[in-house]
Short mmCIF file of C-alpha atoms and ligand atoms in Angstrom, two decimals:
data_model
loop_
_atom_site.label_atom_id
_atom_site.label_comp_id
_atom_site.label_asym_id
_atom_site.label_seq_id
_atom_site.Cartn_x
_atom_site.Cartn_y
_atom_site.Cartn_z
CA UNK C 120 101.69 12.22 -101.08
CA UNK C 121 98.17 11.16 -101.74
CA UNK C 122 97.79 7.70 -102.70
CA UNK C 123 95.05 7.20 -105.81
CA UNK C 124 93.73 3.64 -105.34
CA UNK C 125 92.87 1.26 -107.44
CA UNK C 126 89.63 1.39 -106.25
CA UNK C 127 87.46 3.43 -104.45
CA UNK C 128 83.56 3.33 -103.04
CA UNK C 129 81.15 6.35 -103.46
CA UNK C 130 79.20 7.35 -100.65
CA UNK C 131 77.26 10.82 -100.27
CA UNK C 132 74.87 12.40 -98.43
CA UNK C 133 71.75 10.98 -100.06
CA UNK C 134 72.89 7.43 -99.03
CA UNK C 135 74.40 8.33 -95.36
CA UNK C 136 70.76 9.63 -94.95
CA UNK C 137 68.84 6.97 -95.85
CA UNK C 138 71.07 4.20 -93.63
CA UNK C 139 70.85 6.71 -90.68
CA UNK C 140 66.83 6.37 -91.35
CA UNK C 141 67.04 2.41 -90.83
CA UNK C 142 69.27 2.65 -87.83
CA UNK C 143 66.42 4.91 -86.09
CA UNK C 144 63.27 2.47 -87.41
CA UNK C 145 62.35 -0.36 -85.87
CA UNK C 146 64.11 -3.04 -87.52
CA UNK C 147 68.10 -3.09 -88.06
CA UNK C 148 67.84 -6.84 -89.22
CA UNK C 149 65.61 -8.67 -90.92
CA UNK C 150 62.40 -6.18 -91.59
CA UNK C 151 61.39 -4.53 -94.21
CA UNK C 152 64.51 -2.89 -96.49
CA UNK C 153 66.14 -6.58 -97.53
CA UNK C 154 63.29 -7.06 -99.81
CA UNK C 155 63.08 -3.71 -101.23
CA UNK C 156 66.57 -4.33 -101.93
CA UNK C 157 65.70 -7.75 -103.73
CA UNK C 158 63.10 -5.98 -105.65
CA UNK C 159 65.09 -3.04 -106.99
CA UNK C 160 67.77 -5.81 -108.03
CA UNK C 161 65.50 -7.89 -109.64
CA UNK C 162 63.98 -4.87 -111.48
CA UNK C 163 67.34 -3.53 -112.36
CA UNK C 164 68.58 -6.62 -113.72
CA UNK C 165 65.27 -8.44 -115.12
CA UNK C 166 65.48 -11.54 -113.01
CA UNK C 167 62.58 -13.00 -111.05
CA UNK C 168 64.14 -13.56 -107.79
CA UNK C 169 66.80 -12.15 -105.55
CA UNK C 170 68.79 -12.57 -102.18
CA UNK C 171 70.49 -10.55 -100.64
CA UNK C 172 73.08 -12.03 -98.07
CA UNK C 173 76.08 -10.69 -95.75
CA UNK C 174 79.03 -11.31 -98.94
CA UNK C 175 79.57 -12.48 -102.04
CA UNK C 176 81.20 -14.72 -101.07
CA UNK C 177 77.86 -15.90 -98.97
CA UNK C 178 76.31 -16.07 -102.40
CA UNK C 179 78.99 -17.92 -104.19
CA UNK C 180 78.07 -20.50 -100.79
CA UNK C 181 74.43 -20.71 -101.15
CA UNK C 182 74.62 -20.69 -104.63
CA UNK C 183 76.69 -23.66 -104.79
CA UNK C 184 74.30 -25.72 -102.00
CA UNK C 185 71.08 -24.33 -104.22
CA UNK C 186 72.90 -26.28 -107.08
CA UNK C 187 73.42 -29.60 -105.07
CA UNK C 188 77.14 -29.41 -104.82
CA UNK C 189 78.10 -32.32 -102.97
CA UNK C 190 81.39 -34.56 -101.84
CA UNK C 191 82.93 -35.83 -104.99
CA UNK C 192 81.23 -33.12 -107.46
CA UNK C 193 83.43 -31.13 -109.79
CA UNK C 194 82.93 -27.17 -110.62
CA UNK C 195 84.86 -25.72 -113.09
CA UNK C 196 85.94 -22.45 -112.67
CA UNK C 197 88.66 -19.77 -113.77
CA UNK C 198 92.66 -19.59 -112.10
CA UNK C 199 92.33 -15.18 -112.59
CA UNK C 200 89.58 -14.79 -110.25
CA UNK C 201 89.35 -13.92 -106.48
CA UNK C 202 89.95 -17.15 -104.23
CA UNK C 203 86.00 -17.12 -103.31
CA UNK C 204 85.30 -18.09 -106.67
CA UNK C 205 86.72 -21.71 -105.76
CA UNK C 206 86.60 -21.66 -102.86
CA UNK C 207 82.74 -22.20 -102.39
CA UNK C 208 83.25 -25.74 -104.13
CA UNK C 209 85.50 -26.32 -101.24
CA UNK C 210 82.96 -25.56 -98.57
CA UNK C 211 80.65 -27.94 -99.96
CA UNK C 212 83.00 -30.84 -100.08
CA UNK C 213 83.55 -30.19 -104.13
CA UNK C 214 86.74 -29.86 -106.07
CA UNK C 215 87.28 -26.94 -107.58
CA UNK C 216 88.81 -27.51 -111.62
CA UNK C 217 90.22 -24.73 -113.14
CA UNK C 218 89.96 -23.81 -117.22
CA UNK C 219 92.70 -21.92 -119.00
CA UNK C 220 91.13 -17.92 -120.22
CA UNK C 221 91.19 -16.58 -123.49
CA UNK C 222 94.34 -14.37 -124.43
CA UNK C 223 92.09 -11.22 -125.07
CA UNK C 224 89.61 -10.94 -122.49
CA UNK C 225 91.20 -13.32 -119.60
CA UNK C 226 87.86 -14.85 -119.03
CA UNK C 227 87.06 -18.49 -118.84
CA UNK C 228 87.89 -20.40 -122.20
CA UNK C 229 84.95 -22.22 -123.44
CA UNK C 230 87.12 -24.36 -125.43
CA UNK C 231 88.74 -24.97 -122.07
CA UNK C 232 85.86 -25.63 -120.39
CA UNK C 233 84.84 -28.69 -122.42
CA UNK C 234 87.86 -29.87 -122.04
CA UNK C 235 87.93 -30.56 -118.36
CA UNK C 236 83.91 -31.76 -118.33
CA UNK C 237 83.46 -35.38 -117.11
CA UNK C 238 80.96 -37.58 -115.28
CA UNK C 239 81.85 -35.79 -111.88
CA UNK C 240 80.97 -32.18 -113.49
CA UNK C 241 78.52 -30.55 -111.96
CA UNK C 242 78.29 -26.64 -112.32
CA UNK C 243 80.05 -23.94 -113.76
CA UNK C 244 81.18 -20.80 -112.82
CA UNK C 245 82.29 -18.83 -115.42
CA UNK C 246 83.49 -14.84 -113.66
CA UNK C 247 83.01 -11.85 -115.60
CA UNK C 248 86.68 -10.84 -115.17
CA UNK C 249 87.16 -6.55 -114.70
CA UNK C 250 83.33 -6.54 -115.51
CA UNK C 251 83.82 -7.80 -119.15
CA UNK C 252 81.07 -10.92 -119.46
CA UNK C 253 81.91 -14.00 -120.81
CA UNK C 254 80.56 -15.46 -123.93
CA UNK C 255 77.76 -16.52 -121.80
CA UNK C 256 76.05 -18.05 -124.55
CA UNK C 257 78.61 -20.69 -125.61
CA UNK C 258 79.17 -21.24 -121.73
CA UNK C 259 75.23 -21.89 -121.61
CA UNK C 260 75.22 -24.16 -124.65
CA UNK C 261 77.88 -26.90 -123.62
CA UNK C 262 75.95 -26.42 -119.93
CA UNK C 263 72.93 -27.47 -121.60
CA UNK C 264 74.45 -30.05 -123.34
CA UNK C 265 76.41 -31.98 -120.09
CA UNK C 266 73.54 -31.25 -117.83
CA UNK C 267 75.29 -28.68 -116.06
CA UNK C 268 74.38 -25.76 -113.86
CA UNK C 269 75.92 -22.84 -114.56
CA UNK C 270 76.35 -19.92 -111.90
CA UNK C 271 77.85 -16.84 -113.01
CA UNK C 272 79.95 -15.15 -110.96
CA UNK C 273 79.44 -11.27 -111.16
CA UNK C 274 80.74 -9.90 -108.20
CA UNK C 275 82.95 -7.55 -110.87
CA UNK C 276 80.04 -6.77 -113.29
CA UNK C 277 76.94 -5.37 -112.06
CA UNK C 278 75.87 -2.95 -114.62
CA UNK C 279 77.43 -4.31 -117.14
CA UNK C 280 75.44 -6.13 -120.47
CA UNK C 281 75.79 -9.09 -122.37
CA UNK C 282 73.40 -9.03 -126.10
CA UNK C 283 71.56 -5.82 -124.28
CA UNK C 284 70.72 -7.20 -121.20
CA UNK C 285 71.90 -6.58 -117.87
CA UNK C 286 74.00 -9.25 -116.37
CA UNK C 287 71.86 -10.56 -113.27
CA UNK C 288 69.26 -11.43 -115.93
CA UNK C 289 70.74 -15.28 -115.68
CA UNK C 290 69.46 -15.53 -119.20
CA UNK C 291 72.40 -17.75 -119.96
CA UNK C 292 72.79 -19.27 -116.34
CA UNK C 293 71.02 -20.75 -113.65
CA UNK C 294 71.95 -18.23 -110.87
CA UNK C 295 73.92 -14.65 -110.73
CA UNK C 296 76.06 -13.83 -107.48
CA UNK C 297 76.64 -10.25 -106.70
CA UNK C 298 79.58 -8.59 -104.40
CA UNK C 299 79.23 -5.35 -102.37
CA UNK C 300 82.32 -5.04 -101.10
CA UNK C 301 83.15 -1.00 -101.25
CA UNK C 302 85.72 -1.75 -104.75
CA UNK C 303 82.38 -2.84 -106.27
CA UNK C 304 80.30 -1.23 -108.47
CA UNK C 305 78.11 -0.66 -105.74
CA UNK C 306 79.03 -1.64 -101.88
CA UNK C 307 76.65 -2.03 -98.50
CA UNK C 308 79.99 -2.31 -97.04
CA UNK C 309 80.26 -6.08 -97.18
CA UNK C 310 76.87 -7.65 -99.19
CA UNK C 311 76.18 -9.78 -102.08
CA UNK C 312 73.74 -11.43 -104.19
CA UNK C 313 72.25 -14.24 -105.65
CA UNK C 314 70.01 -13.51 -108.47
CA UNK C 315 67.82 -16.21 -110.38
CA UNK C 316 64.66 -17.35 -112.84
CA UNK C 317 63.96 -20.52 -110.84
CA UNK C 318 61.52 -20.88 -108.06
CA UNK C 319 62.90 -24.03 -106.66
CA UNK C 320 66.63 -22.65 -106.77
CA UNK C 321 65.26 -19.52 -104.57
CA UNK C 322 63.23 -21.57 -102.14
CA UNK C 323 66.52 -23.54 -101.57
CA UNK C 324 68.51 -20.25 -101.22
CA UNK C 325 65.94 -18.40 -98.83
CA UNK C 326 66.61 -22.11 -96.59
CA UNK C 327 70.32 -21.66 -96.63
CA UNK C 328 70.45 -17.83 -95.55
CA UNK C 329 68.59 -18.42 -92.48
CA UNK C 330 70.31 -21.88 -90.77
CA UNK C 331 67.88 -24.08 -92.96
CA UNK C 332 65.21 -22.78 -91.04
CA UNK C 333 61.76 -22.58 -92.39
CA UNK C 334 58.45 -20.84 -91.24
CA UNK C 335 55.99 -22.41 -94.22
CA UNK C 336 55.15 -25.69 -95.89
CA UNK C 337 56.03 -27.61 -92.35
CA UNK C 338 56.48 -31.24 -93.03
CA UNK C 339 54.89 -31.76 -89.42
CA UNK C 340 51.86 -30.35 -88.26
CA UNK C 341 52.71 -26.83 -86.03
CA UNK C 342 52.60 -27.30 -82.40
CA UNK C 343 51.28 -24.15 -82.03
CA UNK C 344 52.03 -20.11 -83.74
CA UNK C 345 55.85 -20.29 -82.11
CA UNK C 346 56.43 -23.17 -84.56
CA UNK C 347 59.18 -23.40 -87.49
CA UNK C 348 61.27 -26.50 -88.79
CA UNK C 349 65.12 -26.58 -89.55
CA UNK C 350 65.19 -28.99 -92.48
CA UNK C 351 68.92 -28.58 -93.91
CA UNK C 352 72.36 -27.57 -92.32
CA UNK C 353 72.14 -23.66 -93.21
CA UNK C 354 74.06 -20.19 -92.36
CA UNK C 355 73.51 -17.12 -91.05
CA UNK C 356 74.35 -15.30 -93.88
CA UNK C 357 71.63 -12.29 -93.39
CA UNK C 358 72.59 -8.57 -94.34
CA UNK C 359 71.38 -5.71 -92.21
CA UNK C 360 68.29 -3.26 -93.38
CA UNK C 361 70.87 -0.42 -92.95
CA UNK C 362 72.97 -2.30 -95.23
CA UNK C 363 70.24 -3.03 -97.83
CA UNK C 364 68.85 0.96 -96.97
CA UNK C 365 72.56 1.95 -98.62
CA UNK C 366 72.33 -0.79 -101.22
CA UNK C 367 68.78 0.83 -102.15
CA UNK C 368 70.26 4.19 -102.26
CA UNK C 369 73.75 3.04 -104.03
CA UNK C 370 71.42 0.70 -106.99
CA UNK C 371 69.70 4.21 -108.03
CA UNK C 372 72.98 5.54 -108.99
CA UNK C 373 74.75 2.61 -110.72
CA UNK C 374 74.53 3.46 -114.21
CA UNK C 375 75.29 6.71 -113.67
CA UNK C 376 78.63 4.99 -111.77
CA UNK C 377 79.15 2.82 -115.10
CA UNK C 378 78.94 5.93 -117.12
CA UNK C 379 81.73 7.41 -115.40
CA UNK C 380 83.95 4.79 -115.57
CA UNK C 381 83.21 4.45 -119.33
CA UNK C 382 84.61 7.57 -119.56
CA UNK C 383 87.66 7.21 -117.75
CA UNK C 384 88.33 3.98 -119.68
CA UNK C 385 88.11 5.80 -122.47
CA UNK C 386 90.14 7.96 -121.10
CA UNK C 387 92.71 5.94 -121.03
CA UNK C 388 92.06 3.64 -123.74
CA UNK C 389 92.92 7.12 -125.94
CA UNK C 390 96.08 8.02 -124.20
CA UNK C 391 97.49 4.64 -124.25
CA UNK C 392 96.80 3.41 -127.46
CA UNK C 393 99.93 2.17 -129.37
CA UNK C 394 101.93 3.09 -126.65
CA UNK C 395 104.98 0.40 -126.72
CA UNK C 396 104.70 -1.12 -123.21
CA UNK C 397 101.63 -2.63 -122.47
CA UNK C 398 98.53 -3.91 -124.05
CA UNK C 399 94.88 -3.35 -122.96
CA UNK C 400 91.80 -5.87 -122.38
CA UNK C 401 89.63 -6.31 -125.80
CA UNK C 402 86.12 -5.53 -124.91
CA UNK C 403 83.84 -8.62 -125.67
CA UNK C 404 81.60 -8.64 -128.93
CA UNK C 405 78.49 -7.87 -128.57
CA UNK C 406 78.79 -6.98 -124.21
CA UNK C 407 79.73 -3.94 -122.35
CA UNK C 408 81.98 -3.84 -119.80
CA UNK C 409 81.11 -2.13 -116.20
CA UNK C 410 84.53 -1.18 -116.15
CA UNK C 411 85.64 -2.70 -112.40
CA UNK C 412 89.02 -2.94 -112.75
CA UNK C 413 91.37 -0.79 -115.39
CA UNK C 414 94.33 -4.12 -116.47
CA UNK C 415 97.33 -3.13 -118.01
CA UNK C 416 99.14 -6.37 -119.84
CA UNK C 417 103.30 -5.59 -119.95
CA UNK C 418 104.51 -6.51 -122.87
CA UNK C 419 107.18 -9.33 -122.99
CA UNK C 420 110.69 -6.89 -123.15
CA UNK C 421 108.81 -5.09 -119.58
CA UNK C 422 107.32 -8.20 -117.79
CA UNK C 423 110.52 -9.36 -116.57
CA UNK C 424 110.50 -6.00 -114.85
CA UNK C 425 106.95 -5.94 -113.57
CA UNK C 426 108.16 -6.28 -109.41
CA UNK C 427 110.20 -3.26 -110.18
CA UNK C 428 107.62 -1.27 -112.82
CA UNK C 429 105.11 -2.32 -110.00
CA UNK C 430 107.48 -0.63 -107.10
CA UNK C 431 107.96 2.51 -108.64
CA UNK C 432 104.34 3.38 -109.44
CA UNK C 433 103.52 2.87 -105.71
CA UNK C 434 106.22 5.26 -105.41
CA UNK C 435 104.71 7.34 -107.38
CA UNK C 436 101.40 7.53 -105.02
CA UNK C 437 99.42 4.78 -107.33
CA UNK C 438 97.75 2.29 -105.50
CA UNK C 439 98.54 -0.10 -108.02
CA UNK C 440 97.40 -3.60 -107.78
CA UNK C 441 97.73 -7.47 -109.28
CA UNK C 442 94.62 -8.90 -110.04
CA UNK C 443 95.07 -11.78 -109.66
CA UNK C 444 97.62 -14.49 -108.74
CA UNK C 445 96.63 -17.79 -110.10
CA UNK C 446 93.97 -19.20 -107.49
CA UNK C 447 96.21 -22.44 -107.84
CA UNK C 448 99.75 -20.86 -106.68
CA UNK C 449 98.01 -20.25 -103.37
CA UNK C 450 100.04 -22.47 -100.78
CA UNK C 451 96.38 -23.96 -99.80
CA UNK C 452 95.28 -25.39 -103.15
CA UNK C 453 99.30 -26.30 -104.00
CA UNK C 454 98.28 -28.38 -100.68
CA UNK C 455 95.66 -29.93 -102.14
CA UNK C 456 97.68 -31.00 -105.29
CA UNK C 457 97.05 -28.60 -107.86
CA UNK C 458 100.34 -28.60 -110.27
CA UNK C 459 101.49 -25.08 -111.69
CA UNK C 460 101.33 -25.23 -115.19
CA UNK C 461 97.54 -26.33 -115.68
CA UNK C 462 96.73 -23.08 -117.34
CA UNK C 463 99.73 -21.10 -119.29
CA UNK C 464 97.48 -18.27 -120.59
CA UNK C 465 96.86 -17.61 -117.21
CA UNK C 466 99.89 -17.94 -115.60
CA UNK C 467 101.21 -15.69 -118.59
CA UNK C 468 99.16 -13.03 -117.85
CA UNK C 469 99.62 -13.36 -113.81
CA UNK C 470 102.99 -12.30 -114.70
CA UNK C 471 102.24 -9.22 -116.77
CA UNK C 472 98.59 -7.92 -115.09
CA UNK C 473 98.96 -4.42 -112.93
CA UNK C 474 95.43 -2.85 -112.30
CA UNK C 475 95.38 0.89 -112.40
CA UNK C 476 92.87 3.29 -110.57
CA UNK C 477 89.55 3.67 -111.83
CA UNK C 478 86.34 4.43 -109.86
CA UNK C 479 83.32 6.44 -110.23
CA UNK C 480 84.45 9.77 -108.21
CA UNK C 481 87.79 10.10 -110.37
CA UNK C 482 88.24 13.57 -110.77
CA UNK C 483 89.85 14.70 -114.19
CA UNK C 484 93.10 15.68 -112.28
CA UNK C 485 93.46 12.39 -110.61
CA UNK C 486 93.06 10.66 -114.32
CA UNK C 487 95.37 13.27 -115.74
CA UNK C 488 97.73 12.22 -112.94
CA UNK C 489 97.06 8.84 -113.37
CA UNK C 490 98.10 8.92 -117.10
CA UNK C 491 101.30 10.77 -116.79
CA UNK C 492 103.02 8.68 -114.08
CA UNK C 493 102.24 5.64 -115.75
CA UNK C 494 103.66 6.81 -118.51
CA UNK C 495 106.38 8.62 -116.97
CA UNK C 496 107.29 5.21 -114.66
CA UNK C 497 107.48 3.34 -118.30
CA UNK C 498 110.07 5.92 -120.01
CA UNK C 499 112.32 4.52 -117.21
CA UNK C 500 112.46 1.02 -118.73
CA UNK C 501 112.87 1.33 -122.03
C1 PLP U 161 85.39 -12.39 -108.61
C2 PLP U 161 85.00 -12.34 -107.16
N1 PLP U 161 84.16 -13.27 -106.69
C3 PLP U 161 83.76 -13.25 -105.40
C4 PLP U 161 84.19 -12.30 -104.51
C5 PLP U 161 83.77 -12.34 -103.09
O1 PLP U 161 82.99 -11.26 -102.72
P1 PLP U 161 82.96 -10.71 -101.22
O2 PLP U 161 84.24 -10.01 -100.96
O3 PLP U 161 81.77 -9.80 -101.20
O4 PLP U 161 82.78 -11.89 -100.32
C6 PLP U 161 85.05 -11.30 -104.97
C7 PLP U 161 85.53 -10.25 -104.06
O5 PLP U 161 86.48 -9.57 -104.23
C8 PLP U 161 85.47 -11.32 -106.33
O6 PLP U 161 86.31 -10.39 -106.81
#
């Protein structure tokens, strides 16, 4: 039996093409595609500047050294997110605080948020959870009001728009990251993102990409043409022009990508409405979704069944998934103290969550299929 995943990239011959192009140029690394890359995601999402770097996670990284996070500095972010989301605090000697969600679109609580702000506070990363945004503005508000920088984490919801703009615009935040990974709206294989208004926050994330190393604005005078400075402790976090060559050819096709899996959320939305064993997401007021990942929510008589329910639709050729455990439960960060408990909405919803397929290449039988053996696994439970 053919497993339907959860998620799945689309590649075709256009984009195979244009990366097999960059692999016969000149320049594999660092020439000329990387900023055509940055371009076309600026233009798509109406910021000024872009980076493009080797993960999201990369760009979660730099983002976080762009905003100053130092030893001692708190950034408050969600539990239901990927572990990167935290995570980057870590790497920069911060400590990652987590905010409960909101019951009906399991991103970040701002109520939450301002609950958990003190002198140590330093940034914000609010995650557009399944490609739903946040209520960016209210997030942007008590930012403004703390002296806080906020960096959104869209690795879920490229293509998707908050008050009809695109999210990457950072018109409520200070930076946008961006993931690539091949369950992404669009992949380079591994590749991310940051995205941003501010000059000074870009100059510091160009530094941080390339080992701190810098070519201009020398604070000594240049021994001679060979002659660049290192000025802070950077990465290598460069992507590859065949990876920003597929990028280029992926971005052309991306709302044509969220326009599919509109559909098949629609799809679905129809078929399960009122159903009595699980509850959807509520789509955000006022935003638009880029539909990443497709949550079901089990209903309280079926959640105490959810490792079974879970079992039998990978028996059933789904390639279910849980998105996400708590990034607290992980035996790392209950190493570093963090209690269970700290957010119940969250831990509530860890315990009913299963993410059904949905990507752009869907056919109609795979939805079809999709529909009925959910369904069909549910009948068994009642
Ligand atoms: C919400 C979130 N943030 C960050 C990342 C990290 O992105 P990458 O896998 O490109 O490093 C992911 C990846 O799954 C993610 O889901």
């Amino acid at each position: 039996m053919k497993i339907i995943p959860y998620g799945h990239q689309s590649i075709d011959r256009h984009d195979i093409k244009q990366v097999i192009a960059v692999l016969k140029s000149d320049w594999i690394t660092q020439g000329p595609k990387i900023k055509e890359f940055e371009d076309d995601l600026c233009r798509y999402t109406g910021a000024r500047f872009c980076l493009a770097v080797s993960s999201g996670t990369a760009a979660l990284h730099v983002a976080c050294l762009a905003a100053g996070v130092q030893r001692g500095d708190e950034v408050i972010t969600t539990p239901i997110t990927f572990a990167a989301s935290a995570n980057c605090a870590l790497y920069c000697g911060g400590k990652p605080v987590f905010a409960d969600v909101q019951k009906d679109t399991i991103n970040i609580d701002p109520f939450a948020i301002s609950k958990k702000i003190n002198t140590k506070t330093k940034v914000l990363i609010p995650v557009h959870f399944a490609g739903y945004p946040c209520d960016l503005k209210e997030i942007n508000r008590i930012a403004k009001k703390n002296n806080l920088i906020v960096i959104e984490d869209a690795a879920h919801a490229l293509g998707a728009t908050y008050q009809n703009k695109k999210i990457g615009s950072c018109t409520y935040s200070d930076m946008t990251v961006l993931s690539f990974h091949p369950v992404k709206t669009i992949t380079t294989g591994e590749g991310g993102a940051v995205l941003t208004n501010s000059k000074s926050l870009y100059e510091k994330l160009v530094m941080f990409r390339n080992h701190g190393i810098t070519k201009s604005n020398f604070k000594r005078a240049p021994e001679g043409e060979w002659y660049h400075e290192m000025r802070c402790l950077g990465y290598n976090y460069r992507i590859t022009d065949f990876q920003a060559a597929l990028g280029i050819s992926q971005l052309r096709k991306v709302d044509s990508f969220i326009k599919a899996r509109q559909s098949i959320a629609d799809i679905y939305k129809k078929a399960f409405s009122g159903n009595p064993y699980f509850d959807l997401l509520s789509e955000p007021r006022g935003a638009q979704s880029s539909h990443h990942l497709f949550a079901i929510l089990l209903k309280d008589h079926y959640k105490r069944e959810r490792k079974q329910i879970f079992a039998n639709l990978r028996k059933n050729g789904l390639g279910v998934q849980v998105h996400y455990i708590p990034v607290y439960f992980h035996p790392y960060y209950q190493q570093l103290g963090f209690k269970r408990g700290i957010c119940p909405v969250a831990e509530d919803f860890y315990q009913r969550e299963i993410s059904i397929p949905i990507y752009q290449s869907m056919s109609k039988a795979a939805m079809q299929s999709v529909i009925k053996k959910v369904l069909k696994v549910f009948t068994g439970y009642r």
